[in-house]
Amino acid sequence: MSIQLGKLCSRIIEQHFGEVVRTVVDDLFASIAKPLSQIIRSTGLTKSEVCKSLAILIKFNMVGFSLNKARTGYEYRLHYDRIVMVLRYPRYVHLIQTKFGHESAVLMEELLRSGTQCASYIIVKSMSNVDGKDNNTLALLRDKFADLAQENYITRAPEPKPSDGGADLMELCHDIPNPFLMPELDLRVLKELHEGKPAKVPDEDVHWVVNVEQFHIDFRNTIMVTAIERLIDSNAGECMKYLLQLMRERTNPWEAVSNPIALVDLRQRCERKSQNVEMLRYLDQYISVMESNDYLSKFDTKGGGQFTVNVKRIFEQLTWACIENIIVEKYGSKAARIFRVVRMKKYVEQEDIQKEAMVPAKDAKLLTYKLLEENFLQIQTFRKPGGGNSGAPKSFFLFYVNQPQIVSMLLELSYKALYNSITRLTHDKTVNKRLIEKSQRLESIVETMKERGESEAYINEILETLTPPEQEILAKVKLRVKSLYSAEIGIDETIFMLKLYQEYQK
């Protein structure tokens, strides 16, 4: 945990849940685990405020609780990674929209907004955001919800059960036999709930949460397929997609190296699911090229050859590429060349750097020490002991690269950039709040007038109530907001890749 991550979590929570919840999060971030009494004492809030804040955070899985060692009370822990994932919610919804359609995206958005909720409530609540509103729509939403559960994008929430320590204390049971089993939902009951009639919810004890792990598996696979497409071509990317499908069937999805996959099985999968003749014709060559780039490793020669997908090695390479791109953007191509030389040589002296990188001595020294100052390079000192009266011992200074340390530093910078982006976005919206609200009201009025069939002249007259200076300011604000949103998405993608690298290094 770091200061920048703490500031980012604090900003996200304040933006979505308010000042009181942010105070509780700040207090939990500063400790590993805390009981309720200590949280109340250190925050200065009332017991009611702290309990409500913790209830909200637990509902959204941002705080976890467990029994203390004496099993006489609860201790609360902050899941700071889940707080940062709030920025990833639009990507989750977009993925569902792409794979399953609008209705599934509406259900996912409602579940993300609710945190933890039963299926009946989510389906009925989603009715207001879909086009049709009849019994067929309810049936469609129910089927779409079942599809999301079947594809593991949503899962049952842990169920509370009495603890062994005492009847008054509860603990969560995470061991659910079938966490993706959909309960039976009667359409008549759903219709009554939608119409506001009193009805017993059949699944009120079965709550659902978003299974972020499945989304992250999809994001990880997309990164690898895109990397192969850029390195080779789209046919190789399609080949990697089918390799990852076979990997998912035979291996734990988060293993660093997959179980062996026979070339025969891959060919059969491609022939069955793909119409790409060119990929099938040159499948052996694509596998050889991926093997030469360390994306695949040959395991055995039987069955036409067996290969393993080296996910850990892939993300090491992608992380190196990310680091080099950052160096190019900040310090130029010469600095990237110096960094690459040090990385390849592992340990290298200053004089050798300028020779190998083919950079003038003055520039080489300036850029090397600039990279050292910014922690992209490290220095190791070796002393050669002197003999007798031969003078002071001689020292050798060797430069080297510490990839895990660079990744940690880049994560800190990314958290700081995200915090600054969100802060600037909030500032722009606050300063121009009146103008933005006026523009939204005008857009709403114009839409209503167009539906009524008003004349263009009258509509233009209404639009002219927004003066040219106001229009200019509004255009600048919208452009800046759009740029900041794009920056947030890009930074979050970088954070996701760097965190994956750290996970695979454990």
Coordinates of C-alpha atoms in Angstrom, one line a residue:
M1 CA 0.0 0.0 0.0
S2 CA 1.2 3.5 -0.8
I3 CA 0.4 7.1 -0.2
Q4 CA -0.7 7.7 -3.9
L5 CA -3.0 4.6 -3.8
G6 CA -4.5 5.9 -0.5
K7 CA -5.2 9.3 -2.0
L8 CA -6.8 7.7 -5.1
C9 CA -9.0 5.4 -3.1
S10 CA -10.0 8.4 -0.9
R11 CA -10.9 10.4 -4.0
I12 CA -12.9 7.6 -5.7
I13 CA -14.9 6.9 -2.5
E14 CA -15.7 10.6 -1.9
Q15 CA -16.9 11.0 -5.5
H16 CA -19.3 8.0 -5.3
F17 CA -20.3 7.7 -1.7
G18 CA -19.6 11.0 0.1
E19 CA -17.5 12.5 2.8
V20 CA -18.6 10.2 5.7
V21 CA -17.8 7.0 3.9
R22 CA -14.5 8.5 2.7
T23 CA -13.5 9.2 6.4
V24 CA -14.0 5.5 7.3
V25 CA -12.0 4.3 4.2
D26 CA -9.1 6.7 5.1
D27 CA -9.1 5.2 8.6
L28 CA -9.2 1.6 7.4
F29 CA -6.5 2.3 4.8
A30 CA -4.0 3.3 7.5
S31 CA -4.4 -0.1 9.3
I32 CA -4.5 -3.8 8.4
A33 CA -7.7 -4.6 10.3
K34 CA -9.7 -2.7 12.9
P35 CA -12.7 -3.5 15.2
L36 CA -15.8 -1.3 15.1
S37 CA -14.9 0.4 18.5
Q38 CA -11.5 1.6 17.2
I39 CA -12.9 2.9 13.9
I40 CA -15.5 5.0 15.9
R41 CA -12.8 6.3 18.2
S42 CA -10.3 7.2 15.5
T43 CA -12.7 8.7 13.0
G44 CA -14.8 10.8 15.5
L45 CA -18.0 9.7 13.8
T46 CA -21.1 8.4 15.5
K47 CA -21.7 4.6 15.7
S48 CA -24.6 4.9 13.4
E49 CA -22.6 6.7 10.7
V50 CA -19.7 4.2 10.9
C51 CA -22.1 1.2 10.8
K52 CA -23.9 2.6 7.7
S53 CA -20.6 3.4 6.0
L54 CA -19.3 -0.2 6.7
A55 CA -22.6 -1.7 5.5
I56 CA -22.3 0.2 2.2
L57 CA -18.7 -0.8 1.7
I58 CA -19.4 -4.4 2.5
K59 CA -22.3 -4.4 0.1
F60 CA -20.0 -3.3 -2.7
N61 CA -17.2 -5.8 -1.5
M62 CA -14.9 -2.9 -0.7
V63 CA -14.5 -4.0 2.9
G64 CA -14.4 -7.5 4.3
F65 CA -14.9 -8.7 7.8
S66 CA -13.9 -11.7 9.8
L67 CA -13.9 -12.8 13.5
N68 CA -11.0 -11.7 15.6
K69 CA -8.6 -14.3 17.2
A70 CA -10.7 -14.5 20.4
R71 CA -13.8 -15.0 18.2
T72 CA -15.7 -12.5 20.3
G73 CA -16.2 -9.7 17.6
Y74 CA -15.4 -8.6 14.1
E75 CA -12.4 -7.0 12.4
Y76 CA -12.8 -5.0 9.2
R77 CA -10.3 -4.9 6.4
L78 CA -10.2 -2.6 3.3
H79 CA -10.1 -4.2 -0.2
Y80 CA -8.4 -1.2 -1.8
D81 CA -8.0 -3.1 -5.2
R82 CA -11.8 -3.3 -5.4
I83 CA -12.1 0.5 -4.9
V84 CA -9.8 1.1 -7.9
M85 CA -11.9 -1.3 -9.9
V86 CA -14.8 1.2 -9.8
L87 CA -13.0 3.0 -12.6
R88 CA -13.2 -0.3 -14.6
Y89 CA -17.0 -0.6 -14.4
P90 CA -17.6 1.1 -17.9
R91 CA -15.3 -1.5 -19.4
Y92 CA -17.2 -4.3 -17.8
V93 CA -20.5 -3.0 -19.2
H94 CA -19.0 -2.5 -22.6
L95 CA -17.7 -6.1 -22.7
I96 CA -21.1 -7.5 -21.8
Q97 CA -22.8 -5.2 -24.4
T98 CA -20.4 -6.5 -27.1
K99 CA -20.8 -10.2 -26.2
F100 CA -24.5 -10.5 -25.0
G101 CA -26.3 -7.4 -26.2
H102 CA -28.1 -4.4 -24.7
E103 CA -30.4 -6.2 -22.2
S104 CA -27.5 -8.0 -20.6
A105 CA -25.5 -4.7 -20.4
V106 CA -28.5 -3.1 -18.6
L107 CA -28.6 -6.0 -16.1
M108 CA -24.8 -5.8 -15.5
E109 CA -25.0 -2.0 -15.0
E110 CA -27.8 -2.4 -12.5
L111 CA -25.9 -5.1 -10.6
L112 CA -22.8 -2.9 -10.5
R113 CA -24.9 0.0 -9.2
S114 CA -26.4 -2.2 -6.5
G115 CA -23.3 -4.0 -5.4
T116 CA -25.0 -7.1 -4.0
Q117 CA -28.6 -7.9 -4.8
C118 CA -31.1 -10.7 -5.6
A119 CA -31.9 -11.6 -9.2
S120 CA -35.6 -10.6 -9.0
Y121 CA -34.8 -7.1 -7.9
I122 CA -32.2 -6.6 -10.6
I123 CA -34.5 -7.9 -13.4
V124 CA -37.5 -5.8 -12.2
K125 CA -35.3 -2.7 -11.8
S126 CA -33.8 -3.2 -15.3
M127 CA -37.2 -3.1 -16.9
S128 CA -37.2 0.7 -16.8
N129 CA -34.0 0.9 -19.0
V130 CA -35.0 -1.4 -21.8
D131 CA -37.2 -0.7 -24.8
G132 CA -40.1 -3.1 -24.4
K133 CA -42.0 -3.4 -21.1
D134 CA -44.2 -6.5 -21.4
N135 CA -44.1 -10.2 -20.2
N136 CA -41.8 -11.1 -23.0
T137 CA -39.3 -8.5 -21.9
L138 CA -39.3 -9.9 -18.3
A139 CA -38.7 -13.4 -19.7
L140 CA -35.9 -12.1 -21.9
L141 CA -34.2 -10.4 -19.0
R142 CA -34.6 -13.5 -16.9
D143 CA -32.9 -15.6 -19.6
K144 CA -30.2 -13.0 -20.1
F145 CA -29.5 -13.0 -16.4
A146 CA -29.2 -16.8 -16.5
D147 CA -26.8 -16.5 -19.4
L148 CA -24.5 -14.2 -17.4
A149 CA -24.5 -16.7 -14.6
Q150 CA -23.8 -19.6 -16.9
E151 CA -20.9 -17.8 -18.5
N152 CA -19.5 -17.0 -15.0
Y153 CA -19.8 -13.2 -15.3
I154 CA -21.9 -13.1 -12.1
T155 CA -21.7 -15.4 -9.1
R156 CA -23.6 -15.9 -5.9
A157 CA -22.5 -13.8 -3.0
P158 CA -21.1 -15.6 0.1
E159 CA -23.8 -16.6 2.5
P160 CA -23.8 -15.7 6.2
K161 CA -23.9 -18.6 8.7
P162 CA -23.7 -18.7 12.5
S163 CA -20.1 -18.9 13.8
D164 CA -18.7 -21.6 16.1
G165 CA -17.8 -18.9 18.7
G166 CA -21.4 -17.9 19.5
A167 CA -24.9 -17.8 18.2
D168 CA -25.0 -14.0 17.9
L169 CA -21.9 -13.8 15.6
M170 CA -22.1 -14.6 11.9
E171 CA -19.4 -15.4 9.4
L172 CA -19.5 -15.6 5.6
C173 CA -19.4 -19.0 3.9
H174 CA -17.5 -18.8 0.6
D175 CA -17.7 -22.5 -0.1
I176 CA -20.9 -22.6 -2.2
P177 CA -21.4 -25.9 -4.0
N178 CA -22.6 -24.3 -7.3
P179 CA -22.0 -20.6 -7.2
F180 CA -23.4 -20.1 -10.8
L181 CA -26.7 -22.0 -10.3
M182 CA -29.7 -19.8 -11.2
P183 CA -32.7 -20.1 -8.9
E184 CA -36.2 -20.7 -10.4
L185 CA -38.0 -17.4 -11.1
D186 CA -41.7 -17.3 -11.7
L187 CA -42.7 -14.7 -14.4
R188 CA -46.0 -14.0 -12.6
V189 CA -44.2 -13.0 -9.4
L190 CA -41.8 -10.8 -11.4
K191 CA -44.8 -9.2 -13.1
E192 CA -46.4 -8.4 -9.8
L193 CA -43.2 -7.0 -8.4
H194 CA -42.9 -4.8 -11.6
E195 CA -46.4 -3.5 -11.1
G196 CA -45.8 -2.7 -7.5
K197 CA -48.1 -5.3 -6.0
P198 CA -47.1 -7.0 -2.8
A199 CA -45.5 -10.4 -3.6
K200 CA -43.0 -12.7 -1.9
V201 CA -39.7 -12.6 -3.7
P202 CA -38.8 -16.3 -4.3
D203 CA -35.0 -15.7 -4.3
E204 CA -34.6 -13.1 -1.5
D205 CA -32.0 -15.2 0.2
V206 CA -29.9 -15.7 -2.9
H207 CA -27.8 -12.6 -3.7
W208 CA -25.5 -12.1 -6.7
V209 CA -22.3 -10.1 -7.2
V210 CA -20.2 -9.4 -10.3
N211 CA -17.4 -11.9 -10.8
V212 CA -14.6 -9.6 -11.7
E213 CA -12.2 -12.5 -12.1
Q214 CA -13.9 -13.6 -15.2
F215 CA -13.8 -10.1 -16.7
H216 CA -10.1 -9.9 -15.9
I217 CA -9.4 -13.2 -17.6
D218 CA -11.1 -11.8 -20.7
F219 CA -9.1 -8.6 -20.5
R220 CA -5.9 -10.6 -20.1
N221 CA -6.7 -12.8 -23.1
T222 CA -7.5 -9.7 -25.2
I223 CA -4.1 -8.2 -24.3
M224 CA -2.3 -11.3 -25.4
V225 CA -4.2 -11.7 -28.6
T226 CA -3.7 -8.0 -29.4
A227 CA 0.0 -8.4 -28.7
I228 CA 0.3 -11.3 -31.1
E229 CA -1.6 -9.4 -33.8
R230 CA 0.8 -6.5 -33.6
L231 CA 3.8 -8.7 -33.5
I232 CA 2.8 -11.0 -36.3
D233 CA -0.6 -10.5 -37.9
S234 CA -4.4 -11.0 -37.4
N235 CA -4.2 -14.7 -38.3
A236 CA -1.7 -15.4 -35.5
G237 CA -4.0 -13.5 -33.2
E238 CA -6.9 -15.8 -34.1
C239 CA -4.6 -18.8 -33.5
M240 CA -3.7 -17.5 -30.1
K241 CA -7.4 -17.0 -29.3
Y242 CA -8.1 -20.7 -29.9
L243 CA -5.0 -21.6 -27.9
L244 CA -6.3 -19.6 -24.9
Q245 CA -9.7 -21.4 -25.2
L246 CA -7.9 -24.8 -25.0
M247 CA -5.8 -23.5 -22.1
R248 CA -9.0 -22.5 -20.2
E249 CA -10.4 -26.0 -20.6
R250 CA -7.3 -27.8 -19.3
T251 CA -5.6 -25.4 -16.9
N252 CA -6.4 -23.2 -14.0
P253 CA -6.9 -19.8 -15.7
W254 CA -4.3 -18.0 -13.6
E255 CA -1.5 -20.5 -13.9
A256 CA 1.8 -18.9 -15.1
V257 CA 2.3 -21.8 -17.6
S258 CA -0.5 -23.8 -19.2
N259 CA -0.8 -27.6 -19.4
P260 CA 0.5 -29.1 -22.7
I261 CA -1.7 -28.5 -25.7
A262 CA -1.3 -30.8 -28.7
L263 CA -1.0 -29.2 -32.1
V264 CA -3.5 -31.8 -33.4
D265 CA -6.1 -30.5 -30.9
L266 CA -5.4 -26.9 -31.9
R267 CA -5.8 -27.8 -35.6
Q268 CA -9.1 -29.6 -34.9
R269 CA -10.4 -26.6 -32.9
C270 CA -9.4 -24.2 -35.6
E271 CA -11.0 -26.3 -38.4
R272 CA -14.2 -26.6 -36.4
K273 CA -14.6 -23.0 -35.4
S274 CA -12.7 -20.9 -38.0
Q275 CA -13.3 -20.2 -41.7
N276 CA -9.8 -18.7 -42.0
V277 CA -8.2 -20.8 -44.7
E278 CA -4.9 -18.9 -44.6
M279 CA -4.5 -19.5 -40.9
L280 CA -5.1 -23.2 -41.2
R281 CA -2.7 -23.5 -44.1
Y282 CA 0.2 -21.8 -42.2
L283 CA -0.7 -23.0 -38.7
D284 CA 2.6 -24.7 -38.1
Q285 CA 4.6 -21.6 -39.2
Y286 CA 2.5 -19.4 -36.9
I287 CA 3.2 -21.7 -33.9
S288 CA 6.9 -21.7 -34.8
V289 CA 7.1 -17.9 -34.9
M290 CA 5.2 -17.6 -31.5
E291 CA 7.6 -20.2 -30.1
S292 CA 10.6 -18.2 -31.3
N293 CA 9.3 -15.1 -29.4
D294 CA 8.9 -17.1 -26.2
Y295 CA 5.1 -16.9 -26.3
L296 CA 4.9 -20.7 -26.5
S297 CA 7.3 -23.4 -25.3
K298 CA 7.6 -26.8 -26.8
F299 CA 6.8 -29.5 -24.3
D300 CA 7.0 -32.7 -26.3
T301 CA 7.1 -33.9 -29.9
K302 CA 4.3 -36.5 -29.8
G303 CA 1.0 -35.9 -31.5
G304 CA 2.5 -33.5 -33.9
G305 CA 4.0 -31.5 -31.1
Q306 CA 2.8 -30.3 -27.7
F307 CA 3.1 -26.7 -26.6
T308 CA 2.5 -24.7 -23.4
V309 CA 1.4 -21.1 -23.3
N310 CA 3.9 -19.2 -21.1
V311 CA 1.7 -16.4 -19.8
K312 CA 4.3 -15.3 -17.3
R313 CA 6.9 -14.8 -20.0
I314 CA 4.4 -13.0 -22.2
F315 CA 3.6 -10.4 -19.5
E316 CA 7.3 -9.9 -18.8
Q317 CA 7.9 -9.0 -22.4
L318 CA 4.8 -6.7 -22.5
T319 CA 6.0 -5.0 -19.4
W320 CA 9.4 -4.4 -20.9
A321 CA 7.8 -2.9 -24.0
C322 CA 5.6 -0.7 -21.7
I323 CA 8.7 0.5 -19.8
E324 CA 10.6 1.3 -23.0
N325 CA 7.7 3.2 -24.5
I326 CA 7.5 5.3 -21.3
I327 CA 11.2 6.1 -21.5
V328 CA 10.9 7.0 -25.2
E329 CA 8.0 9.4 -24.4
K330 CA 9.8 11.0 -21.5
Y331 CA 13.5 11.1 -22.5
G332 CA 13.7 10.2 -26.2
S333 CA 14.9 7.3 -28.3
K334 CA 18.6 7.6 -27.2
A335 CA 17.6 7.0 -23.6
A336 CA 15.5 4.0 -24.6
R337 CA 18.6 2.6 -26.5
I338 CA 20.7 3.0 -23.4
F339 CA 18.1 1.3 -21.3
R340 CA 17.9 -1.6 -23.7
V341 CA 21.7 -2.0 -23.7
V342 CA 21.8 -2.2 -19.9
R343 CA 18.9 -4.7 -19.9
M344 CA 20.5 -7.0 -22.4
K345 CA 24.0 -6.8 -20.9
K346 CA 22.6 -7.2 -17.3
Y347 CA 25.6 -5.4 -15.7
V348 CA 27.6 -2.8 -17.7
E349 CA 30.0 0.0 -17.0
Q350 CA 29.5 3.6 -18.1
E351 CA 32.2 3.4 -20.8
D352 CA 30.7 0.3 -22.4
I353 CA 27.2 1.9 -22.5
Q354 CA 28.2 4.7 -24.9
K355 CA 30.0 2.2 -27.1
E356 CA 27.2 -0.4 -27.3
A357 CA 24.4 2.2 -27.6
M358 CA 26.3 4.2 -30.2
V359 CA 25.5 7.5 -28.4
P360 CA 28.0 10.4 -28.0
A361 CA 29.8 10.3 -24.6
K362 CA 28.3 13.5 -23.3
D363 CA 24.7 12.4 -24.2
A364 CA 25.3 8.9 -22.9
K365 CA 26.4 10.2 -19.5
L366 CA 23.6 12.7 -19.2
L367 CA 20.9 10.2 -20.1
T368 CA 22.3 7.4 -18.1
Y369 CA 22.4 9.5 -14.9
K370 CA 18.9 10.9 -15.7
L371 CA 17.6 7.3 -15.9
L372 CA 19.5 6.5 -12.7
E373 CA 17.9 9.6 -11.0
E374 CA 14.4 8.5 -12.1
N375 CA 15.0 4.9 -10.8
F376 CA 14.9 3.3 -14.3
L377 CA 18.5 2.2 -13.7
Q378 CA 20.2 1.0 -10.6
I379 CA 23.9 1.1 -9.7
Q380 CA 26.1 -1.6 -8.0
T381 CA 29.5 -0.8 -6.6
F382 CA 32.3 -3.3 -6.5
R383 CA 35.5 -2.6 -4.7
K384 CA 38.9 -4.1 -5.7
P385 CA 41.1 -4.1 -2.6
G386 CA 44.5 -2.4 -3.0
G387 CA 47.7 -4.2 -2.0
G388 CA 50.2 -2.7 0.5
N389 CA 51.0 0.9 -0.3
S390 CA 49.6 0.9 -3.8
G391 CA 47.0 3.5 -2.8
A392 CA 43.2 3.6 -2.2
P393 CA 41.2 0.6 -3.4
K394 CA 39.7 0.9 -6.8
S395 CA 35.9 0.9 -7.3
F396 CA 33.9 -0.3 -10.3
F397 CA 30.4 1.1 -10.9
L398 CA 28.0 -1.2 -12.8
F399 CA 24.6 -0.2 -14.1
Y400 CA 21.7 -2.8 -14.1
V401 CA 18.0 -2.9 -14.4
N402 CA 15.6 -4.1 -11.7
Q403 CA 12.3 -4.8 -13.4
P404 CA 10.1 -5.4 -10.3
Q405 CA 11.3 -2.1 -8.8
I406 CA 10.5 -0.2 -12.0
V407 CA 7.0 -1.7 -12.1
S408 CA 6.3 -0.6 -8.5
M409 CA 7.5 2.9 -9.4
L410 CA 5.3 3.0 -12.5
L411 CA 2.3 1.9 -10.5
E412 CA 2.9 4.8 -8.1
L413 CA 3.1 7.2 -11.0
S414 CA -0.1 5.7 -12.5
Y415 CA -2.0 6.1 -9.2
K416 CA -0.9 9.7 -9.0
A417 CA -1.9 10.4 -12.6
L418 CA -5.3 8.9 -12.0
Y419 CA -5.8 10.9 -8.9
N420 CA -4.8 14.1 -10.7
S421 CA -7.1 13.3 -13.6
I422 CA -10.1 12.7 -11.4
T423 CA -9.4 15.8 -9.3
R424 CA -9.1 18.0 -12.5
L425 CA -12.3 16.4 -13.9
T426 CA -14.2 17.2 -10.7
H427 CA -12.9 20.7 -10.6
D428 CA -13.9 21.4 -14.2
K429 CA -17.4 20.1 -13.6
T430 CA -17.8 22.1 -10.4
V431 CA -16.6 25.4 -11.9
N432 CA -18.8 25.1 -15.0
K433 CA -21.7 23.4 -13.3
R434 CA -24.2 26.2 -14.1
L435 CA -23.2 26.2 -17.8
I436 CA -23.4 22.4 -18.1
E437 CA -26.8 22.3 -16.5
K438 CA -28.1 25.1 -18.8
S439 CA -26.8 23.2 -21.9
Q440 CA -28.5 20.0 -20.7
R441 CA -31.8 21.8 -20.1
L442 CA -31.6 23.3 -23.6
E443 CA -30.9 19.9 -25.2
S444 CA -33.9 18.5 -23.4
I445 CA -36.2 21.3 -24.5
V446 CA -35.0 21.0 -28.1
E447 CA -35.6 17.2 -28.1
T448 CA -39.1 17.8 -26.9
M449 CA -39.7 20.5 -29.5
K450 CA -38.5 18.2 -32.3
E451 CA -40.9 15.5 -31.1
R452 CA -43.8 18.1 -31.2
G453 CA -42.7 19.1 -34.7
E454 CA -41.8 22.7 -34.0
S455 CA -40.2 24.8 -36.8
E456 CA -36.5 25.0 -37.2
A457 CA -36.5 28.8 -36.8
Y458 CA -38.2 28.5 -33.4
I459 CA -35.7 25.8 -32.3
N460 CA -32.7 28.0 -33.4
E461 CA -34.2 30.9 -31.5
I462 CA -34.2 28.7 -28.3
L463 CA -30.6 27.5 -29.0
E464 CA -29.4 31.1 -29.3
T465 CA -30.1 31.6 -25.5
L466 CA -26.7 30.0 -25.1
T467 CA -24.4 32.9 -26.1
P468 CA -21.2 32.4 -28.3
P469 CA -18.8 32.9 -25.4
E470 CA -20.7 30.3 -23.4
Q471 CA -20.7 27.9 -26.3
E472 CA -16.9 28.4 -26.6
I473 CA -16.4 27.7 -22.9
L474 CA -18.7 24.7 -23.1
A475 CA -16.9 23.2 -26.1
K476 CA -13.5 23.5 -24.3
V477 CA -14.9 21.9 -21.1
K478 CA -16.4 19.0 -23.1
L479 CA -13.1 18.5 -25.0
R480 CA -11.1 18.5 -21.8
V481 CA -13.5 16.1 -20.0
K482 CA -13.4 13.7 -23.0
S483 CA -9.6 13.8 -22.9
L484 CA -9.5 13.1 -19.2
Y485 CA -11.9 10.2 -19.5
S486 CA -9.7 8.7 -22.3
A487 CA -6.6 9.3 -20.1
E488 CA -8.3 7.4 -17.2
I489 CA -9.0 4.4 -19.4
G490 CA -5.4 4.3 -20.8
I491 CA -3.9 4.6 -17.3
D492 CA -6.2 1.9 -16.0
E493 CA -5.1 -0.4 -18.8
T494 CA -1.5 0.2 -17.8
I495 CA -2.2 -0.5 -14.1
F496 CA -4.0 -3.7 -15.1
M497 CA -1.1 -5.0 -17.1
L498 CA 1.5 -4.0 -14.4
K499 CA -0.6 -5.7 -11.7
L500 CA -0.8 -8.8 -13.8
Y501 CA 3.0 -8.8 -14.1
Q502 CA 3.3 -8.6 -10.3
E503 CA 0.8 -11.4 -9.8
Y504 CA 2.7 -13.7 -12.1
Q505 CA 6.0 -12.9 -10.4
K506 CA 4.7 -14.2 -7.0

